[in-house]
Short mmCIF file of C-alpha atoms and ligand atoms in Angstrom, two decimals:
data_model
loop_
_atom_site.label_atom_id
_atom_site.label_comp_id
_atom_site.label_asym_id
_atom_site.label_seq_id
_atom_site.Cartn_x
_atom_site.Cartn_y
_atom_site.Cartn_z
CA MET I 4 84.35 88.71 71.94
CA LYS I 5 87.01 90.90 73.57
CA GLY I 6 88.62 89.22 76.66
CA LEU I 7 88.33 91.21 80.16
CA LEU I 8 91.11 91.18 82.88
CA ILE I 9 89.45 91.91 86.20
CA THR I 10 91.92 91.66 89.19
CA LEU I 11 91.55 91.44 92.87
CA GLU I 12 93.55 93.45 95.10
CA GLY I 13 94.05 94.27 98.92
CA ILE I 14 95.77 93.63 102.05
CA ASP I 15 96.00 89.79 103.30
CA GLY I 16 92.92 89.22 105.38
CA SER I 17 90.62 91.13 103.17
CA GLY I 18 88.54 88.43 101.74
CA LYS I 19 89.34 88.58 98.16
CA GLY I 20 90.14 84.64 97.76
CA THR I 21 86.77 83.79 99.19
CA ALA I 22 85.44 86.38 96.81
CA ALA I 23 87.23 85.24 94.08
CA LYS I 24 85.67 81.68 94.61
CA TYR I 25 82.10 83.11 94.99
CA ILE I 26 82.34 85.05 91.91
CA ALA I 27 83.68 82.25 89.76
CA THR I 28 80.89 79.95 90.97
CA ARG I 29 78.15 82.52 90.36
CA LEU I 30 79.47 83.60 86.80
CA ALA I 31 79.77 79.95 85.76
CA GLU I 32 76.08 79.87 86.91
CA THR I 33 74.64 83.17 85.27
CA MET I 34 76.73 83.13 82.25
CA PRO I 35 77.95 79.53 81.19
CA GLU I 36 78.56 80.29 77.82
CA ARG I 37 81.64 82.97 78.61
CA ARG I 38 84.53 81.12 79.61
CA LEU I 39 86.01 82.38 82.67
CA VAL I 40 89.76 81.84 84.03
CA LEU I 41 90.29 82.07 87.64
CA THR I 42 93.85 82.45 88.40
CA ALA I 43 96.36 84.10 91.00
CA GLU I 44 99.47 85.60 92.01
CA PRO I 45 102.17 84.33 93.33
CA THR I 46 101.49 81.52 90.88
CA SER I 47 101.87 77.89 91.53
CA GLY I 48 104.54 77.73 88.55
CA GLN I 49 107.97 77.13 89.08
CA VAL I 50 108.93 81.10 90.19
CA GLY I 51 106.01 81.07 92.10
CA ARG I 52 107.19 78.21 94.33
CA ILE I 53 110.50 79.64 94.63
CA LEU I 54 108.78 82.58 95.82
CA ARG I 55 106.88 80.50 98.46
CA ALA I 56 109.92 78.68 99.60
CA GLU I 57 111.89 82.09 100.05
CA MET I 58 108.84 84.09 101.71
CA ALA I 59 108.82 81.00 104.44
CA LYS I 60 112.25 81.02 105.18
CA ALA I 61 112.24 84.94 105.80
CA CYS I 62 109.28 84.37 108.08
CA GLY I 63 109.96 85.56 111.69
CA ASP I 64 113.45 87.41 110.75
CA GLU I 65 111.79 90.07 108.43
CA THR I 66 112.38 93.19 110.27
CA LYS I 67 116.04 93.70 108.90
CA PRO I 68 117.32 91.83 105.96
CA ALA I 69 119.63 92.97 103.39
CA ALA I 70 118.78 95.27 100.98
CA ALA I 71 119.74 92.64 98.16
CA LYS I 72 117.41 90.45 99.74
CA HIS I 73 114.37 92.46 99.11
CA MET I 74 115.39 93.18 95.63
CA GLN I 75 115.59 89.30 94.98
CA GLU I 76 111.94 89.25 96.33
CA LEU I 77 110.90 92.33 93.82
CA PHE I 78 112.13 90.51 91.01
CA LEU I 79 111.04 87.09 91.88
CA PHE I 80 107.33 88.59 92.06
CA MET I 81 107.98 90.17 88.71
CA ALA I 82 109.46 87.02 87.25
CA ASP I 83 106.13 85.33 88.49
CA HIS I 84 104.14 87.94 86.94
CA ALA I 85 105.90 88.02 83.46
CA HIS I 86 105.38 84.25 83.31
CA HIS I 87 101.76 84.65 84.45
CA LEU I 88 101.05 87.27 81.93
CA THR I 89 102.44 85.29 78.86
CA LYS I 90 101.46 81.85 79.73
CA THR I 91 98.13 82.48 81.33
CA VAL I 92 96.49 86.08 81.00
CA LEU I 93 97.33 87.12 77.38
CA PRO I 94 96.43 83.32 76.05
CA ALA I 95 93.18 83.35 77.80
CA LEU I 96 92.23 87.04 76.70
CA GLU I 97 92.86 86.02 73.45
CA THR I 98 90.32 83.29 73.38
CA GLY I 99 87.59 86.19 74.98
CA ALA I 100 87.59 84.87 78.33
CA ILE I 101 87.11 86.76 81.46
CA VAL I 102 90.22 86.54 83.25
CA LEU I 103 89.69 86.96 86.75
CA SER I 104 92.93 87.53 88.93
CA ASP I 105 93.59 87.15 92.74
CA ARG I 106 96.39 89.63 92.90
CA TYR I 107 98.31 90.70 89.96
CA ALA I 108 101.24 93.57 89.25
CA ASP I 109 99.48 96.27 91.66
CA SER I 110 100.30 94.13 94.81
CA THR I 111 104.03 94.32 93.88
CA ALA I 112 103.66 98.07 93.69
CA ALA I 113 102.09 98.13 96.82
CA TYR I 114 103.83 95.59 98.87
CA GLN I 115 107.43 95.80 97.82
CA GLY I 116 106.45 99.65 97.65
CA VAL I 117 106.79 99.10 101.29
CA THR I 118 109.95 96.55 101.39
CA LEU I 119 111.77 98.83 99.38
CA ARG I 120 111.63 102.09 101.33
CA GLY I 121 114.90 103.39 102.24
CA ILE I 122 116.49 101.18 99.59
CA VAL I 123 115.06 103.38 96.14
CA PRO I 124 113.75 106.64 96.29
CA ASP I 125 109.72 106.71 95.55
CA PRO I 126 109.72 102.59 95.68
CA VAL I 127 105.69 102.36 94.40
CA SER I 128 106.51 104.81 91.46
CA TRP I 129 109.68 103.15 90.75
CA ILE I 130 107.99 99.83 90.53
CA GLN I 131 105.62 101.36 88.48
CA SER I 132 107.66 102.41 86.06
CA ILE I 133 109.53 98.96 85.72
CA TYR I 134 106.30 97.18 84.67
CA ARG I 135 105.23 100.30 82.55
CA PRO I 136 106.83 98.84 79.38
CA TRP I 137 105.61 95.40 79.17
CA ASN I 138 102.82 94.94 81.58
CA LEU I 139 98.96 94.35 80.46
CA VAL I 140 97.17 96.73 82.51
CA PRO I 141 93.97 95.32 84.07
CA ASP I 142 90.72 96.35 82.38
CA ARG I 143 89.17 97.06 85.89
CA THR I 144 90.76 96.17 89.65
CA LEU I 145 88.40 95.66 92.34
CA LEU I 146 90.38 96.91 95.72
CA PHE I 147 88.89 95.36 98.75
CA VAL I 148 89.28 98.20 101.64
CA LEU I 149 89.12 97.56 105.46
CA ASP I 150 91.07 98.79 108.48
CA PRO I 151 94.35 96.74 108.75
CA HIS I 152 93.30 96.09 112.50
CA VAL I 153 90.08 94.02 111.41
CA ALA I 154 92.21 92.41 108.61
CA LEU I 155 94.67 91.15 111.23
CA GLN I 156 92.32 89.98 113.86
CA ARG I 157 90.55 87.93 111.01
CA MET I 158 94.31 86.24 110.35
CA GLN I 159 94.75 85.67 114.00
CA ALA I 160 91.82 83.86 114.37
CA ARG I 161 92.26 81.83 111.07
CA ARG I 162 96.15 80.87 111.46
CA GLU I 163 99.67 81.72 112.29
CA ARG I 164 101.15 85.36 110.95
CA GLN I 165 102.84 84.91 107.66
CA LYS I 166 105.64 87.47 106.56
CA PHE I 167 103.57 90.36 105.57
CA GLU I 168 100.97 89.97 108.49
CA ARG I 169 102.34 92.58 110.71
CA LEU I 170 99.78 95.81 111.42
CA GLU I 171 102.57 98.63 110.55
CA PHE I 172 103.26 96.75 107.54
CA LEU I 173 99.75 96.16 106.44
CA GLN I 174 98.98 99.63 107.30
CA SER I 175 101.92 100.74 104.85
CA VAL I 176 100.98 98.49 102.10
CA ASP I 177 96.86 99.98 102.83
CA GLU I 178 98.28 103.17 102.43
CA ASN I 179 99.94 102.26 98.71
CA PHE I 180 96.71 100.65 97.64
CA ARG I 181 94.59 103.55 98.54
CA ARG I 182 96.85 106.06 96.81
CA MET I 183 97.12 103.91 93.89
CA ALA I 184 93.34 103.59 93.69
CA ALA I 185 93.01 107.56 94.26
CA PHE I 186 95.49 108.03 91.02
CA GLU I 187 93.59 105.67 88.43
CA PRO I 188 89.73 106.18 90.02
CA GLU I 189 88.35 105.14 86.54
CA ARG I 190 90.44 101.73 86.82
CA PHE I 191 89.79 100.76 90.71
CA VAL I 192 86.26 99.99 91.99
CA GLN I 193 86.49 99.82 95.93
CA ILE I 194 84.73 97.22 97.78
CA ASN I 195 83.90 97.48 101.39
CA ALA I 196 85.92 94.55 102.81
CA GLU I 197 85.07 95.10 106.48
CA GLN I 198 81.54 93.49 105.93
CA ASP I 199 81.15 89.55 106.78
CA ALA I 200 82.95 87.40 104.08
CA LYS I 201 79.20 86.76 102.27
CA ASN I 202 78.46 90.80 101.90
CA VAL I 203 81.87 91.21 100.77
CA ALA I 204 81.76 88.50 98.04
CA GLU I 205 78.17 89.75 96.53
CA GLU I 206 79.33 93.36 96.67
CA ALA I 207 82.21 92.09 94.59
CA MET I 208 79.97 90.19 92.12
CA LYS I 209 77.60 93.33 91.82
CA ALA I 210 80.51 95.24 90.80
CA ILE I 211 81.68 92.34 88.32
CA LEU I 212 78.47 92.35 86.68
CA ASN I 213 78.67 96.16 86.33
CA ILE I 214 81.85 95.74 84.88
CA ILE I 215 80.68 93.20 82.22
CA TYR I 216 77.45 94.84 81.25
CA LYS I 217 78.33 98.33 81.37
P1 LIG Q 304 98.54 85.60 98.93
O1 LIG Q 304 97.55 86.10 97.96
O2 LIG Q 304 98.39 85.86 100.26
O3 LIG Q 304 98.87 84.10 98.59
P2 LIG Q 304 98.35 83.05 99.06
O4 LIG Q 304 97.17 83.20 100.24
O5 LIG Q 304 97.93 81.82 98.36
O6 LIG Q 304 99.56 82.61 100.09
O7 LIG Q 304 100.07 86.17 98.69
C1 LIG Q 304 101.14 86.19 99.55
C2 LIG Q 304 101.90 86.99 99.75
O8 LIG Q 304 102.70 87.79 99.02
C3 LIG Q 304 100.75 88.01 100.19
O9 LIG Q 304 101.41 88.69 101.73
C4 LIG Q 304 101.09 89.40 99.62
C5 LIG Q 304 102.30 89.26 99.11
N1 LIG Q 304 102.65 89.76 97.88
C6 LIG Q 304 103.82 90.53 97.40
O10 LIG Q 304 104.24 91.00 98.28
N2 LIG Q 304 104.03 91.23 96.08
C7 LIG Q 304 103.35 90.49 95.09
O11 LIG Q 304 103.59 91.04 93.88
C8 LIG Q 304 101.99 89.61 95.26
C9 LIG Q 304 101.22 89.10 94.07
C10 LIG Q 304 101.99 89.07 96.72
#
């Protein structure tokens, strides 16, 4: 059986994480014979841990860090992705599993495509061009789309703001994601993430079943 790589993308507060867990549970019930690997980026591996520590340090002083800091962050995300791809994603696909990844390389293009503005020209395309020679493009990508105002309200109700959770920043990330989806309409499936969490998860589940049984 051929493996299937499905990624979940969207801005912080879009309900991807909740949807991923819901989908994993439902798929295990409906297709117990099919192996499912639920995974995420940043990972909890070595590079992922360094990344989280770096991001926690940067929290609060993210307005004007040096260009080198942004480059360091980009390459940490890429290194984490490379490790995730080779150690988790590719081996699982070889066994015929459905791999569901909560964030993947598109997050790097969308987020670091904002932090690298003014440092490299056209950062989204530049990041995509670095990935192109070695990355595995997902079979399908669910993009959780919602107004960044709504996303921010949800996060504020939940906990303190983290590094990337400022309105203007999320608006720019959201724009990047929408442009990327418009560029590859056959890969991206847009999910209305403005509904309550359960409906978001159900819409995502329906999209996944369509992909699996297409
Ligand atoms: P997130 O999915 O929120 O992880 P968790 O909830 O487990 O901490 O990811 C953490 C942040 O990292 C989030 O704001 C998105 C950002 N991010 C990037 O900037 N670039 C990337 O390549 C990835 C994977 C995430």
